[in-house]
CSV table of C-alpha atoms in Angstrom, one decimal:
chain,number,residue,atom,x,y,z
A,1,MET,CA,-0.5,-0.1,0.2
A,2,VAL,CA,1.2,3.4,-1.3
A,3,ALA,CA,2.5,6.0,2.1
A,4,GLN,CA,-1.1,7.3,4.2
A,5,PRO,CA,-2.7,10.9,3.8
A,6,GLU,CA,-2.2,12.9,7.0
A,7,LEU,CA,-6.1,14.0,8.1
A,8,ASP,CA,-7.6,17.3,7.9
A,9,PHE,CA,-10.4,16.2,10.8
A,10,ALA,CA,-12.3,20.0,9.1
A,11,VAL,CA,-12.3,17.9,6.5
A,12,SER,CA,-15.7,14.6,5.6
A,13,THR,CA,-13.2,11.6,6.6
A,14,ALA,CA,-14.6,9.9,3.3
A,15,GLN,CA,-14.0,12.8,1.0
A,16,GLN,CA,-10.2,12.0,2.2
A,17,VAL,CA,-10.2,8.5,1.9
A,18,TYR,CA,-11.4,9.1,-1.7
A,19,ARG,CA,-9.3,12.0,-3.1
A,20,TRP,CA,-6.5,10.8,-1.7
A,21,LEU,CA,-7.3,6.9,-3.3
A,22,ARG,CA,-8.2,8.8,-6.1
A,23,GLU,CA,-4.9,10.5,-7.3
A,24,GLU,CA,-3.2,7.2,-6.2
A,25,ILE,CA,-4.8,5.1,-8.5
A,26,LEU,CA,-4.8,7.7,-11.4
A,27,ARG,CA,-1.0,8.2,-10.4
A,28,GLY,CA,-0.7,4.3,-10.7
A,29,ASN,CA,0.4,4.0,-7.8
A,30,LEU,CA,-2.7,1.4,-7.0
A,31,ILE,CA,-2.2,-0.6,-10.2
A,32,PRO,CA,-4.6,-2.6,-12.4
A,33,GLY,CA,-6.4,-5.3,-11.0
A,34,ALA,CA,-4.7,-4.5,-7.5
A,35,ARG,CA,-7.3,-5.5,-4.1
A,36,LEU,CA,-8.3,-2.8,-2.2
A,37,SER,CA,-8.4,-3.9,1.9
A,38,GLU,CA,-11.1,-2.0,4.0
A,39,SER,CA,-9.3,-3.8,7.1
A,40,GLU,CA,-6.2,-2.5,5.7
A,41,ILE,CA,-6.7,1.3,4.6
A,42,SER,CA,-8.6,2.1,7.7
A,43,GLY,CA,-6.1,0.8,10.2
A,44,ARG,CA,-3.2,2.4,8.4
A,45,ILE,CA,-4.5,5.6,8.6
A,46,GLY,CA,-6.3,5.2,12.0
A,47,VAL,CA,-10.4,5.8,11.1
A,48,SER,CA,-13.6,3.5,11.0
A,49,ARG,CA,-13.6,1.5,7.8
A,50,GLN,CA,-17.3,3.7,7.0
A,51,PRO,CA,-16.2,6.4,5.3
A,52,VAL,CA,-12.8,3.6,3.7
A,53,ARG,CA,-16.6,1.9,2.8
A,54,GLU,CA,-17.6,5.6,1.1
A,55,ALA,CA,-14.8,6.1,-0.2
A,56,PHE,CA,-14.8,3.2,-2.6
A,57,ILE,CA,-18.3,3.5,-2.9
A,58,ARG,CA,-17.2,6.9,-5.1
A,59,LEU,CA,-14.4,5.4,-6.7
A,60,ALA,CA,-17.0,2.7,-8.4
A,61,ALA,CA,-18.6,5.3,-9.3
A,62,ASP,CA,-16.2,7.0,-10.9
A,63,GLY,CA,-14.9,3.6,-13.2
A,64,LEU,CA,-12.0,3.5,-11.3
A,65,ALA,CA,-12.2,0.3,-8.7
A,66,GLU,CA,-14.4,-2.6,-9.2
A,67,ILE,CA,-16.7,-4.1,-6.1
A,68,ARG,CA,-17.2,-8.0,-6.3
A,69,PRO,CA,-19.6,-8.9,-3.7
A,70,GLN,CA,-18.1,-11.7,-1.4
A,71,ARG,CA,-14.1,-10.8,-3.0
A,72,GLY,CA,-13.6,-7.5,-2.4
A,73,THR,CA,-12.6,-4.5,-4.0
A,74,TYR,CA,-10.2,-4.0,-6.4
A,75,ILE,CA,-8.8,-1.5,-8.8
A,76,SER,CA,-10.5,-1.0,-12.0
A,77,ARG,CA,-8.6,-1.6,-15.2
A,78,ILE,CA,-7.7,1.4,-17.8
A,79,SER,CA,-11.0,1.5,-20.6
A,80,VAL,CA,-9.7,2.3,-24.3
A,81,SER,CA,-13.1,3.5,-24.5
A,82,ALA,CA,-13.1,5.8,-21.9
A,83,VAL,CA,-9.8,7.1,-22.8
A,84,MET,CA,-11.0,7.5,-26.7
A,85,CYS,CA,-14.6,9.4,-25.6
A,86,ALA,CA,-12.5,11.4,-23.6
A,87,ARG,CA,-9.8,12.3,-25.9
A,88,PHE,CA,-12.7,12.4,-29.0
A,89,ILE,CA,-14.3,15.5,-26.8
A,90,ARG,CA,-11.6,16.6,-25.1
A,91,GLU,CA,-10.2,18.0,-29.3
A,92,ALA,CA,-14.3,19.3,-30.2
A,93,VAL,CA,-13.7,21.5,-27.0
A,94,GLU,CA,-9.9,22.1,-27.1
A,95,SER,CA,-9.8,23.3,-30.3
A,96,ASP,CA,-12.9,25.6,-30.2
A,97,LEU,CA,-11.5,27.0,-27.2
A,98,SER,CA,-8.2,27.8,-28.5
A,99,ARG,CA,-9.6,29.6,-31.4
A,100,LYS,CA,-11.7,31.6,-28.7
A,101,VAL,CA,-8.5,32.1,-27.4
A,102,ALA,CA,-6.1,33.4,-30.4
A,103,ALA,CA,-9.4,36.0,-31.4
A,104,ARG,CA,-8.8,37.6,-27.9
A,105,ALA,CA,-4.7,37.3,-27.0
A,106,ASP,CA,-2.4,39.7,-26.2
A,107,ALA,CA,1.2,40.3,-25.1
A,108,GLU,CA,0.2,39.4,-21.2
A,109,MET,CA,-1.9,36.1,-22.1
A,110,VAL,CA,0.7,34.9,-24.1
A,111,ARG,CA,3.4,35.1,-21.1
A,112,ARG,CA,1.4,33.5,-19.3
A,113,PHE,CA,1.2,31.0,-21.4
A,114,GLU,CA,4.6,31.4,-21.3
A,115,ALA,CA,6.0,30.9,-18.3
A,116,GLU,CA,3.7,27.2,-18.0
A,117,ILE,CA,5.9,25.8,-20.3
A,118,ALA,CA,9.2,26.8,-18.9
A,119,ALA,CA,7.1,25.5,-15.3
A,120,GLN,CA,7.0,22.5,-17.6
A,121,ARG,CA,10.8,22.8,-18.3
A,122,ARG,CA,11.0,22.5,-15.6
A,123,ALA,CA,9.9,19.6,-14.0
A,124,LEU,CA,11.4,18.0,-17.0
A,125,SER,CA,14.2,18.7,-16.0
A,126,ARG,CA,14.3,17.2,-12.3
A,127,GLU,CA,11.8,13.8,-14.0
A,128,ASP,CA,9.0,14.8,-12.2
A,129,ALA,CA,6.5,13.0,-14.2
A,130,VAL,CA,4.6,13.9,-11.5
A,131,GLU,CA,4.6,17.8,-11.8
A,132,PHE,CA,4.5,17.5,-15.2
A,133,VAL,CA,1.4,15.9,-15.7
A,134,ASN,CA,-0.3,18.4,-12.7
A,135,LEU,CA,1.3,21.4,-14.8
A,136,ASP,CA,0.3,19.9,-18.5
A,137,ASP,CA,-3.8,19.9,-16.9
A,138,ARG,CA,-2.7,23.7,-15.8
A,139,PHE,CA,-1.7,24.3,-18.9
A,140,HIS,CA,-5.7,23.2,-20.5
A,141,ARG,CA,-6.8,24.8,-17.5
A,142,LEU,CA,-5.7,28.2,-18.2
A,143,LEU,CA,-6.7,27.9,-21.9
A,144,ALA,CA,-10.3,27.8,-20.6
A,145,VAL,CA,-9.8,31.2,-18.4
A,146,GLU,CA,-8.7,32.9,-20.9
A,147,ALA,CA,-11.4,31.9,-23.3
A,148,GLY,CA,-13.8,33.0,-20.4
A,149,GLU,CA,-14.5,28.8,-20.3
A,150,ASP,CA,-14.1,28.7,-17.4
A,151,ALA,CA,-16.9,25.8,-16.0
A,152,VAL,CA,-15.9,24.5,-19.1
A,153,TRP,CA,-12.7,22.3,-17.6
A,154,SER,CA,-14.9,21.4,-15.0
A,155,VAL,CA,-16.7,19.2,-16.9
A,156,LEU,CA,-13.6,18.2,-18.8
A,157,GLU,CA,-11.7,16.9,-15.8
A,158,GLY,CA,-15.2,15.7,-14.5
A,159,LEU,CA,-14.6,13.6,-18.3
A,160,LYS,CA,-10.7,12.1,-18.0
A,161,SER,CA,-10.2,10.2,-14.5
A,162,GLN,CA,-9.3,7.4,-17.6
A,163,MET,CA,-7.5,9.5,-19.9
A,164,ASN,CA,-4.7,10.9,-16.9
A,165,ARG,CA,-4.2,7.1,-16.0
A,166,LEU,CA,-3.2,6.4,-19.5
A,167,ARG,CA,-0.8,9.9,-19.5
A,168,HIS,CA,0.8,9.0,-15.6
A,169,ILE,CA,2.1,5.7,-18.1
A,170,THR,CA,3.1,8.0,-21.4
A,171,VAL,CA,4.6,10.6,-19.6
A,172,LYS,CA,6.7,8.3,-17.9
A,173,ALA,CA,7.6,5.5,-21.4
A,174,PHE,CA,7.5,8.8,-24.0
A,175,ASP,CA,10.0,11.6,-24.4
A,176,ALA,CA,7.5,14.1,-23.0
A,177,HIS,CA,9.4,17.1,-24.7
A,178,LYS,CA,7.6,16.3,-27.7
A,179,LEU,CA,4.4,17.7,-25.5
A,180,ILE,CA,5.9,20.5,-24.9
A,181,ASP,CA,6.4,20.8,-28.3
A,182,GLN,CA,3.1,20.8,-29.0
A,183,HIS,CA,2.5,23.2,-26.7
A,184,GLU,CA,4.8,25.8,-27.2
A,185,ALA,CA,2.9,25.5,-31.0
A,186,ILE,CA,-0.2,26.4,-29.7
A,187,VAL,CA,1.1,29.3,-28.0
A,188,ASP,CA,3.0,30.2,-31.4
A,189,ALA,CA,-0.5,30.8,-33.4
A,190,LEU,CA,-2.2,31.9,-30.4
A,191,ARG,CA,0.8,34.9,-30.3
A,192,ALA,CA,-0.3,35.4,-34.0
A,193,GLY,CA,-3.6,36.0,-33.6
A,194,ASP,CA,-4.3,32.8,-36.0
A,195,ALA,CA,-7.2,30.9,-35.1
A,196,ASP,CA,-6.2,28.2,-37.8
A,197,ALA,CA,-3.5,27.7,-37.0
A,198,ALA,CA,-4.5,27.6,-32.8
A,199,GLU,CA,-7.0,25.1,-34.1
A,200,ALA,CA,-4.9,22.4,-35.8
A,201,ALA,CA,-2.1,22.8,-33.0
A,202,MET,CA,-4.7,21.8,-30.8
A,203,ARG,CA,-5.7,18.7,-32.9
A,204,ARG,CA,-2.1,17.6,-33.4
A,205,HIS,CA,-1.8,17.7,-29.5
A,206,LEU,CA,-4.6,15.7,-28.4
A,207,CYS,CA,-4.2,13.6,-31.8
A,208,GLU,CA,-0.5,12.1,-29.8
A,209,VAL,CA,-2.9,9.5,-27.8
A,210,LEU,CA,-3.9,8.0,-30.9
A,211,HIS,CA,-0.4,6.6,-31.0
A,212,ASP,CA,0.9,6.7,-27.6
A,213,LEU,CA,-2.1,3.5,-26.6
A,214,PRO,CA,-1.1,1.3,-29.1
A,215,GLU,CA,2.2,0.9,-28.0
A,216,ILE,CA,1.1,0.7,-24.8
A,217,GLN,CA,-1.3,-1.4,-24.5
A,218,LYS,CA,1.3,-4.4,-26.3
A,219,ARG,CA,4.2,-3.2,-23.9
A,220,ALA,CA,1.3,-3.6,-20.3
A,221,PRO,CA,-1.6,-5.2,-21.6
A,222,ASP,CA,-3.2,-6.3,-18.2
A,223,LEU,CA,-3.9,-2.9,-17.2
A,224,PHE,CA,-6.5,-2.2,-20.2
A,225,CYS,CA,-9.6,-4.0,-20.6
A,226,PRO,CA,-12.4,-2.4,-23.9
């Protein structure tokens, strides 16, 4: 089992256990097919089994865990169909967001995106894959914010948990500098105020998973389900 969380007793225990386990699953620290033990987790973090059970139920609702009656709770395998669905929706939405931002981008806005890319480069130089994925998310969220569509990112966040699991694998398996290059192509288009180029750059970027996923499936087929 991974390291235990530090609990804040001002916040619901079940919520904290859920968030902790969810993050560990997304990061790949809890691998698909592994069994989650109510008693082990509750004993490790010093809480009753009830909040742990509630966390398991929420993880199952997210598609991240599978509760098998009389057998236990297991980490779900990565759903290829869910990854592809999230990718399709993100491409449709974020390419349009890119167009909106290109139409309104100014020097100050471009500097904010450039700062995000610089932070991504620093994360890679430290070989900090977790931080890089977080910064990648922050880059895409900034796009929604600058487009004046903050709520859109919240919707996308709810759709991409399976895609996030894959991202934590691919950023370690492949050269993530190519993702930074793709981000730079998006920012170049924003800087030029070229909506068509911004849309095209975003579409290319979000199609990267179409190349990475088959290779990861070949290397580790047991991590995936249809």
